[in-house]
Amino acid sequence: MPPAPPAVPLTAYLIVSAILFSLGAIGFVIRKNVITMFMCIELMLNAINLSFVAFSYKHGTVDGHLFTFFVMVVAAAEAAVGLAIILTVYKNRNTLMADDIDSLKL
Amino acid sequence: MPANFIPTTADYLRTLPEIILIVAGTLLMLLEGLAGERNRKGTGPIALVAILAAFGAAFLAGLDNRGPAFQNFLIIDDFATFFRLLVLVVGAFSVLCSMSYFERENNDTGEYYALILFSLVGQCLLASSNELIMVFIGLEISSIATYILCGFQRDDRRNNESAIKYFLLGSFATTFLLYGVAWIYGMTGTTKLDEIGKLVADPRAIDTPWMVAACCALMFVGFAFKVSAAPLQSWTPDVYQGAPAPVTMFMSAGPKAAAFAVFLRVFTTGFSTLGESWMPVVWISALLTMIVGNFAALTQSNIKRLLAYSSIAHAGYVLVAIAARSEIGTAAALFYLASYAFMNLGAFAIVTQFSRAKERYVLVEDLAGLSQRQPVTAALFTVFLLSLIGVPLTSGFFGKFYIFKAAIDSKLFWLTVLGLLNSAVAAYYYLRIIVVMYFHEPGQSADTAPAPAPGISITMWASAVMIVVLGVYPGLLLRFATISSFLPK
């Protein structure tokens, strides 16, 4: 059965996805707190998920939906590892500001 | 359910190396919990045995069981076999050195080796992936394990800093890759590289070729980060300097080779018809990478940081081979990556040894007078450094020779000239280390320099032998590299 015509055009989803992705990328660059930077990465991953689902709908296949699950699992694994790393940094330095984590510069 | 959705025995045999590594890694984590504090010594050797078993399985699969696996998501061809064998060798030597290192640091734990095995799984998947989502998953399996390895000693501030920088920037770069994948899927309706290759070549199938080129650019960001190519190289010095020495050794040889493998496969199989658009980008990136790496290395005093910049420069040489866009170029890149892996294993084995407990001695000056205390070690280090320069009778010479020959064959004259000038600059900072070892008076730190531990000795000797053998008989490896350089277009 062909998919029913979407109420919202595909372009709208893609534009929202692009805006979310850009917001994440800009946020990553201008924010100083490592937790916020990490949240920006999650935002970018979710923007990609939105694109995948929208494209999947356009093609009428389930591939894109499957990829979304893979991306979500990877994002979860990244969150587990990332938060643990952030925690060890905080324990050793008592700061989460990216500018203060600079002892390796010469 | 259609019959072809059920995996066959051949599928399992072709991915046996990955299966062995995953099972062994999981077992190690269980053993770690069961054995308690006392019996942790056994975990390293178990990991080593698993890697050797995986090596055997990869070799057998490459010998007479080539072909696609799991509905063409993975493909075990000669190219994949070359890189699987390479990363497994790197993994084996890294485990050997790590055993000595963590015994000294009194932090010998099983999860370290489990993480090495998991990272190797990711790298093997990368080498054989024939589908963009597999590429992403392989990249993440390999990277997430490496993020933890970088910060493995939780109390060490340098380790922490290395891990968080690698983690944040690595995840950031990978999202660009994934966004490119999403758009490729949107335009072509598939993520399989061979199907993408056919669709991209067909002018009627894609109505917006410039969008495909934009996706290539997004994916290039992800790959360039992983191979530390300019302008995305800035993480490399900090991460390599801060990570534990055997982890740096592992990272600079294994994941980098796997990332180059997938870079080559994606851009050859998927997007070779767009070569005219992405080649200038690779050209510029190669040149910038060589310049940044070599010139920044000139002023470094920390030996790990120096080798990090040197590894950036070497990524630049491999990019020259990729810019050549020919099978000779691919073969040259393969030969170079393999011979560079041995130089790096050797050099970092020595750094691992001489950093001593808590990595206190990591400056170039700390090596002063090494030739008087330990002439053999100093001589081996000299071999590695000469090979990194590219002096004849070492494998580094032939590596550079084949790369620049491939570049000339593809009429990249300017890139060849600038690359050769760069390798002349590089000679300065490698020779400086040799001068310090042989002609500087030993400082206080030389008195306590310990003799190399067995694992480190084996790594040093094996690397030196490989470098010299390949420097005299490059054909041994070059034939394998030439056979493996075929990628379907």
XYZ file of C-alpha atoms in Angstrom:
595
model
C 0.000 0.000 0.000
C 1.555 3.354 -0.951
C 1.969 5.783 1.923
C -0.834 8.288 2.367
C 0.024 11.832 1.194
C 1.692 13.619 4.093
C -0.192 16.467 5.698
C 3.094 18.296 6.219
C 5.464 18.367 3.207
C 8.797 16.579 3.433
C 10.668 19.860 3.027
C 9.251 21.142 6.309
C 10.703 18.191 8.234
C 14.060 18.607 6.529
C 14.171 22.328 7.289
C 13.390 21.705 10.951
C 16.051 19.008 11.010
C 18.617 21.327 9.411
C 17.778 24.103 11.879
C 18.142 21.732 14.857
C 21.441 20.419 13.479
C 22.812 23.933 12.995
C 21.671 24.989 16.466
C 23.531 22.009 17.897
C 26.669 22.765 15.906
C 26.644 26.462 16.823
C 25.924 25.650 20.452
C 28.842 23.232 20.558
C 31.177 25.916 19.302
C 30.054 28.827 21.486
C 29.182 27.103 24.782
C 31.871 26.667 27.425
C 30.343 24.101 29.753
C 31.205 20.551 28.724
C 27.756 19.222 29.728
C 26.081 21.792 27.491
C 28.475 20.917 24.689
C 27.553 17.280 25.110
C 23.835 18.159 25.006
C 24.445 19.996 21.741
C 25.896 16.805 20.255
C 22.758 14.928 21.353
C 20.654 17.615 19.692
C 22.555 17.124 16.446
C 22.031 13.356 16.610
C 18.308 13.838 17.128
C 18.157 16.239 14.193
C 19.724 13.467 12.088
C 17.130 11.011 13.369
C 14.394 13.370 12.211
C 15.950 13.456 8.742
C 16.186 9.683 8.629
C 12.541 9.232 9.554
C 11.391 11.882 7.077
C 13.408 10.342 4.246
C 12.169 6.897 5.192
C 8.613 8.162 4.829
C 9.430 9.660 1.451
C 10.905 6.406 0.131
C 8.134 4.299 1.646
C 10.669 1.897 3.192
C 11.482 1.046 6.792
C 15.285 1.328 6.443
C 15.359 4.840 7.815
C 13.328 3.860 10.857
C 15.825 1.071 11.565
C 18.759 3.452 11.266
C 17.101 5.709 13.812
C 17.226 2.909 16.349
C 20.901 2.305 15.644
C 21.609 5.997 16.102
C 19.644 6.057 19.362
C 21.576 3.078 20.728
C 24.879 4.662 19.773
C 23.790 7.948 21.343
C 22.919 6.110 24.552
C 26.302 4.380 24.626
C 27.979 7.709 23.997
C 26.016 9.299 26.822
C 27.021 6.549 29.258
C 30.702 6.861 28.412
C 30.660 10.626 28.032
C 29.010 11.371 31.355
C 31.445 9.006 33.099
C 34.373 10.839 31.525
C 32.889 14.210 32.479
C 32.482 12.952 36.052
C 36.152 11.934 36.355
C 37.194 15.317 34.991
C 35.033 17.069 37.580
C 36.460 14.932 40.385
C 40.018 15.816 39.458
C 39.575 19.472 38.607
C 36.391 20.724 40.236
C 35.402 22.502 37.054
C 33.360 21.770 33.968
C 34.433 24.788 31.949
C 36.146 23.741 28.723
C 38.591 26.662 28.946
C 39.959 25.449 32.280
C 40.787 21.974 30.986
C 44.006 23.050 29.335
C 46.936 21.534 31.211
C 48.264 19.761 28.113
C 49.032 22.944 26.179
C 52.678 23.851 26.013
C 10.608 -14.256 6.181
C 12.595 -14.545 2.902
C 15.280 -17.201 2.907
C 18.100 -14.761 2.198
C 17.443 -12.963 5.494
C 18.693 -15.987 7.398
C 22.465 -15.831 7.954
C 24.396 -18.711 6.448
C 27.433 -20.548 7.776
C 29.578 -18.654 5.289
C 28.376 -15.371 6.819
C 29.484 -16.499 10.254
C 32.815 -17.832 9.025
C 33.571 -14.567 7.241
C 32.891 -12.558 10.399
C 34.524 -15.081 12.726
C 37.329 -12.678 13.772
C 34.766 -10.160 15.051
C 32.804 -12.913 16.795
C 35.917 -14.245 18.530
C 36.882 -10.750 19.695
C 33.410 -9.944 21.037
C 33.112 -13.245 22.903
C 36.604 -12.923 24.338
C 36.010 -9.321 25.386
C 32.781 -10.194 27.164
C 34.452 -13.183 28.852
C 37.286 -10.976 30.055
C 34.844 -8.617 31.733
C 33.131 -11.553 33.466
C 36.468 -13.050 34.542
C 37.527 -9.676 35.858
C 34.564 -9.709 38.212
C 35.021 -13.328 39.247
C 38.783 -13.350 39.736
C 38.844 -10.498 42.214
C 41.895 -8.434 43.089
C 44.509 -11.183 43.151
C 44.380 -13.011 39.822
C 44.315 -10.222 37.316
C 47.568 -11.217 35.654
C 45.815 -13.677 33.348
C 43.625 -11.170 31.526
C 46.335 -9.767 29.233
C 47.454 -13.182 27.891
C 43.804 -14.195 27.294
C 43.325 -11.046 25.201
C 46.509 -11.842 23.313
C 45.326 -15.380 22.543
C 41.967 -14.028 21.368
C 43.672 -11.564 19.027
C 45.872 -14.308 17.609
C 42.822 -16.540 17.086
C 41.035 -13.667 15.344
C 44.131 -13.129 13.216
C 44.032 -16.779 12.162
C 40.315 -16.577 11.396
C 40.775 -13.383 9.369
C 43.646 -14.986 7.480
C 41.627 -18.103 6.658
C 38.586 -16.053 5.635
C 40.789 -13.975 3.347
C 42.453 -17.059 1.901
C 39.509 -19.039 0.572
C 36.270 -17.647 1.920
C 35.997 -14.203 0.390
C 32.684 -12.608 -0.416
C 29.824 -10.604 1.023
C 28.327 -11.353 4.422
C 24.940 -10.509 5.923
C 23.139 -9.256 2.802
C 26.167 -7.371 1.545
C 26.363 -5.232 4.686
C 29.914 -6.476 5.080
C 32.273 -7.573 2.360
C 35.341 -9.694 3.016
C 37.596 -8.999 0.063
C 41.378 -8.723 -0.095
C 41.197 -5.073 0.905
C 39.241 -5.916 4.056
C 41.597 -8.794 4.844
C 44.647 -6.550 4.555
C 43.278 -4.069 7.078
C 41.839 -6.708 9.401
C 45.238 -8.390 9.625
C 46.953 -5.030 10.088
C 44.768 -3.806 12.961
C 44.990 -7.196 14.674
C 48.793 -7.103 14.539
C 48.712 -3.599 15.991
C 46.309 -4.814 18.687
C 48.536 -7.754 19.602
C 51.639 -5.601 20.055
C 49.666 -2.971 21.965
C 48.459 -5.642 24.385
C 52.040 -6.867 24.836
C 53.265 -3.377 25.704
C 50.220 -2.613 27.839
C 50.893 -5.635 30.036
C 54.310 -4.273 30.946
C 53.006 -0.734 31.287
C 50.100 -1.463 33.604
C 52.158 -3.843 35.696
C 54.490 -0.917 36.314
C 51.608 1.483 36.979
C 50.076 -1.152 39.266
C 46.755 -0.884 37.466
C 46.549 -4.191 35.599
C 42.840 -4.762 35.034
C 40.792 -6.897 32.706
C 38.485 -4.236 31.349
C 41.427 -2.524 29.681
C 42.015 -5.561 27.479
C 38.287 -6.008 26.925
C 38.159 -2.421 25.633
C 41.108 -3.050 23.311
C 39.260 -6.087 21.929
C 36.043 -4.103 21.443
C 37.929 -1.347 19.695
C 39.470 -3.972 17.408
C 35.980 -5.288 16.605
C 35.006 -1.808 15.458
C 38.131 -1.509 13.349
C 37.595 -4.909 11.718
C 34.002 -3.946 10.925
C 35.219 -0.662 9.446
C 37.671 -2.485 7.220
C 34.968 -4.728 5.808
C 31.860 -2.524 5.910
C 30.107 -2.070 2.602
C 27.234 0.044 3.857
C 27.130 3.517 5.347
C 25.292 2.663 8.557
C 27.819 -0.136 9.182
C 30.519 2.480 8.665
C 28.934 4.659 11.342
C 28.489 1.785 13.775
C 32.006 0.472 13.217
C 33.415 3.951 13.708
C 31.504 4.392 16.958
C 32.378 0.941 18.363
C 36.018 1.675 17.699
C 35.856 5.256 19.004
C 33.787 4.766 22.151
C 36.186 2.060 23.355
C 39.113 4.347 22.576
C 37.562 7.296 24.465
C 37.583 5.156 27.614
C 41.099 3.866 26.966
C 42.402 7.453 26.712
C 41.133 8.247 30.175
C 41.842 4.835 31.593
C 43.760 5.947 34.690
C 40.970 7.867 36.328
C 43.206 9.701 38.824
C 45.577 11.048 36.226
C 44.645 14.574 35.158
C 46.348 14.228 31.780
C 44.363 11.066 31.014
C 41.096 12.798 31.931
C 41.826 15.751 29.744
C 42.814 13.574 26.819
C 39.618 11.524 27.143
C 37.234 14.453 27.364
C 38.803 16.268 24.437
C 38.744 13.164 22.285
C 35.209 12.337 23.335
C 33.663 15.757 22.705
C 35.436 16.488 19.435
C 35.130 12.919 18.179
C 31.385 12.751 18.728
C 30.999 16.203 17.191
C 32.843 15.180 14.018
C 30.931 11.911 13.732
C 27.584 13.728 13.692
C 28.659 15.452 10.475
C 29.433 12.095 8.935
C 26.033 10.800 9.971
C 24.222 13.846 8.613
C 25.918 13.200 5.272
C 24.781 9.575 5.437
C 21.201 10.670 6.170
C 21.116 12.888 3.094
C 22.703 10.267 0.872
C 19.975 7.897 2.035
C 17.399 10.568 1.293
C 18.624 11.136 -2.241
C 19.389 7.584 -3.299
C 17.084 5.523 -1.072
C 19.929 3.185 -0.174
C 22.993 3.128 2.050
C 24.806 0.276 0.288
C 28.007 1.580 -1.259
C 27.852 -0.388 -4.501
C 24.257 0.695 -5.177
C 25.140 4.305 -4.341
C 28.071 4.034 -6.762
C 25.749 2.946 -9.580
C 23.176 5.647 -8.848
C 25.738 8.426 -8.575
C 27.284 7.374 -11.889
C 23.894 7.551 -13.612
C 23.124 11.186 -14.525
C 19.369 10.493 -14.737
C 19.099 8.964 -11.259
C 20.267 12.014 -9.304
C 18.854 15.388 -10.292
C 21.041 17.404 -7.890
C 24.667 16.234 -8.175
C 25.886 19.206 -6.151
C 23.877 17.913 -3.200
C 25.721 14.593 -3.431
C 28.982 16.532 -3.438
C 27.809 18.403 -0.315
C 27.127 15.058 1.386
C 30.613 13.914 0.431
C 31.940 17.045 2.118
C 29.979 16.252 5.295
C 31.332 12.712 5.328
C 34.825 13.988 4.619
C 34.627 15.994 7.873
C 33.999 12.788 9.822
C 36.748 10.808 8.137
C 39.270 13.655 8.166
C 38.798 13.942 11.913
C 39.444 10.245 12.476
C 42.603 10.223 10.368
C 43.636 13.601 11.886
C 43.840 15.425 8.585
C 43.971 19.228 8.497
C 41.948 21.309 9.216
C 40.516 18.807 11.728
C 43.789 17.754 13.307
C 43.838 20.019 16.367
C 42.698 17.304 18.785
C 45.579 14.961 17.962
C 48.476 16.509 19.928
C 46.484 16.933 23.135
C 44.867 13.509 22.999
C 48.055 11.654 22.085
C 50.052 13.481 24.717
C 47.550 12.943 27.510
C 46.629 9.308 26.905
C 48.655 6.467 28.461
C 51.629 5.680 26.204
C 50.474 2.213 25.034
C 47.036 3.650 24.240
C 48.661 6.354 22.119
C 50.585 3.628 20.363
C 47.376 1.728 19.679
C 45.419 4.807 18.560
C 48.053 6.164 16.215
C 48.377 2.888 14.308
C 45.145 0.868 14.485
C 42.085 3.143 14.403
C 43.879 5.463 12.033
C 44.544 2.664 9.534
C 40.921 1.492 9.838
C 39.665 5.035 9.256
C 41.808 5.297 6.143
C 40.420 1.947 4.986
C 36.841 3.131 5.207
C 37.775 6.515 3.722
C 39.226 4.733 0.691
C 36.341 2.331 0.341
C 33.568 4.924 0.638
C 35.145 7.378 -1.755
C 36.249 4.729 -4.274
C 33.256 2.399 -4.349
C 30.572 4.961 -3.607
C 31.724 8.216 -5.104
C 34.499 7.556 -7.606
C 32.509 9.225 -10.386
C 32.527 12.434 -8.338
C 36.305 12.243 -8.064
C 36.733 15.525 -9.911
C 34.824 17.305 -7.139
C 36.406 15.746 -4.058
C 39.952 15.375 -5.335
C 40.856 19.098 -4.924
C 39.604 18.953 -1.328
C 41.822 15.948 -0.579
C 44.701 17.685 -2.390
C 44.462 20.804 -0.212
C 43.886 18.785 2.927
C 46.930 16.598 2.197
C 49.160 19.612 1.726
C 47.873 21.402 4.849
C 48.185 18.222 6.913
C 51.818 17.731 5.927
C 52.689 21.380 6.575
C 50.903 21.641 9.929
C 52.283 18.325 11.170
C 55.878 18.872 10.169
C 56.255 22.517 11.100
C 54.504 22.203 14.456
C 56.666 19.200 15.327
C 59.826 21.281 14.925
C 59.343 23.109 18.221
C 58.031 20.313 20.447
C 59.908 19.280 23.551
C 57.527 16.535 24.701
C 58.261 13.367 22.792
C 54.659 12.115 22.785
C 53.485 15.445 21.405
C 56.266 15.400 18.839
C 55.230 11.954 17.655
C 51.610 13.138 17.582
C 52.514 15.930 15.168
C 54.601 13.464 13.213
C 51.559 11.192 12.954
C 49.574 14.134 11.545
C 52.286 14.652 8.938
C 52.244 10.978 8.007
C 48.460 11.107 7.553
C 49.202 13.868 5.040
C 51.450 11.557 3.011
C 48.723 8.904 2.907
C 46.257 11.566 1.726
C 48.633 12.296 -1.153
C 48.234 8.662 -2.174
C 44.443 8.970 -1.926
C 44.486 12.146 -4.023
C 46.190 10.128 -6.776
C 42.872 8.259 -7.263
C 44.455 5.198 -8.823
C 45.011 1.590 -7.853
C 48.720 2.264 -7.563
C 47.847 5.053 -5.156
C 45.674 2.755 -3.071
C 48.412 0.121 -3.003
C 50.918 2.785 -1.934
C 48.573 3.936 0.847
C 48.195 0.355 2.080
C 51.941 -0.240 2.052
C 52.547 3.043 3.839
C 49.940 2.429 6.543
C 51.401 -0.998 7.288
C 54.992 0.193 7.427
C 53.999 3.279 9.433
C 52.235 1.017 11.934
C 55.513 -0.798 12.615
C 57.532 2.418 12.979
C 54.988 3.764 15.412
C 54.731 0.559 17.418
C 58.483 0.593 17.843
C 58.807 4.283 18.676
C 55.951 4.238 21.191
C 57.249 1.004 22.750
C 60.408 2.911 23.601
C 58.435 5.914 24.857
C 56.358 3.540 27.007
C 59.544 2.128 28.478
C 61.331 5.387 29.204
C 58.435 7.377 30.510
C 58.726 5.287 33.693
C 56.185 5.206 36.522
C 53.454 7.888 36.221
C 55.012 8.945 32.890
C 57.377 11.420 34.499
C 60.022 11.408 31.781
C 58.417 12.256 28.460
C 60.672 15.082 27.284
C 63.114 14.688 24.424
C 65.891 15.822 26.779
C 65.158 12.897 29.098
C 66.614 10.616 26.444
C 70.010 12.344 26.717
C 72.898 9.911 26.799
C 70.728 6.882 26.160
C 73.352 5.476 23.814
C 75.820 5.083 26.689
C 73.399 3.430 29.095
C 71.515 1.219 26.693
C 73.213 1.114 23.303
C 70.838 -1.524 21.889
C 67.683 0.415 22.719
C 69.206 3.607 21.351
C 70.147 1.798 18.137
C 66.622 0.413 17.715
C 65.104 3.847 18.316
C 67.460 5.200 15.663
C 66.135 2.609 13.203
C 62.546 3.714 13.886
C 63.400 7.383 13.539
C 65.349 6.850 10.318
C 62.394 4.941 8.937
C 60.064 7.783 9.933
C 62.359 10.152 8.019
C 62.323 7.800 5.032
C 65.992 6.844 4.760
C 66.762 4.057 2.243
C 67.014 0.486 3.556
C 64.038 1.166 5.825
C 60.401 0.525 4.980
C 59.660 4.241 5.394
C 61.734 4.983 2.304
C 59.758 2.650 0.073
C 56.488 3.833 1.606
C 57.240 7.423 0.603
C 58.711 6.329 -2.725
C 55.548 4.471 -3.776
C 53.285 7.291 -2.618
C 55.119 9.964 -4.558
C 55.461 7.669 -7.576
C 51.685 7.165 -7.573
C 51.217 10.935 -7.266
C 53.510 11.569 -10.259
C 51.713 8.900 -12.295
C 48.488 10.803 -11.632
C 50.153 14.073 -12.655
C 50.099 15.639 -9.184
C 53.478 17.287 -9.681
C 53.041 20.207 -7.294
C 51.787 18.013 -4.500
C 54.779 15.712 -4.995
C 57.276 18.560 -4.878
C 55.707 20.121 -1.790
C 55.449 16.719 -0.120
C 59.121 15.977 -0.717
C 60.106 19.390 0.682
C 58.005 18.578 3.715
C 59.744 15.294 4.337
C 63.042 17.165 4.253
C 61.756 19.456 7.007
C 60.694 16.401 8.964
C 64.237 15.062 8.983
C 65.224 17.899 11.334
C 63.070 16.958 14.302
C 63.692 13.230 14.025
C 67.449 13.775 13.785
C 67.267 16.033 16.833
C 66.158 13.045 18.915
C 69.044 10.973 17.583
C 71.475 13.794 18.401
C 70.108 14.013 21.947
C 70.468 10.260 22.427
C 74.010 10.050 21.098
C 75.720 13.364 21.722
C 74.172 14.892 24.826
C 75.579 14.188 28.244
C 73.266 11.958 30.255
C 71.186 13.788 32.818
C 70.063 12.489 36.202
C 67.116 10.641 34.715
C 69.385 8.354 32.707
C 70.676 6.688 35.865
C 67.363 5.132 36.695
C 66.503 4.103 33.141
C 65.276 0.510 33.456
C 66.033 -2.225 30.958
C 63.052 -2.897 28.666
C 60.388 -5.254 29.975
C 59.892 -8.467 27.939
C 56.690 -7.386 26.146
C 58.256 -4.090 25.149
C 61.445 -5.814 23.996
C 59.487 -8.148 21.742
C 57.600 -5.213 20.215
C 60.784 -3.241 19.622
C 62.651 -6.104 18.005
C 59.722 -7.288 15.908
C 59.094 -3.761 14.600
C 62.761 -3.191 13.833
C 63.026 -6.493 11.983
C 59.904 -5.733 9.954
C 61.174 -2.268 9.082
C 64.535 -3.510 7.873
C 63.137 -6.552 6.049
C 60.575 -4.407 4.248
C 63.285 -1.840 3.565
C 65.352 -4.489 1.766
C 62.575 -6.646 0.267
C 59.565 -4.306 -0.065
C 58.068 -6.729 -2.596
C 56.992 -9.045 0.234
C 54.377 -6.583 1.411
C 53.901 -4.639 -1.798
C 52.566 -7.683 -3.623
C 49.958 -8.230 -0.948
C 49.139 -4.510 -0.956
C 48.770 -4.491 -4.756
C 46.438 -7.498 -4.709
C 44.455 -5.866 -1.912
C 44.196 -2.479 -3.573
C 41.363 -3.516 -5.867
C 38.113 -1.849 -4.880
C 35.010 -2.159 -7.085
C 33.989 1.152 -8.596
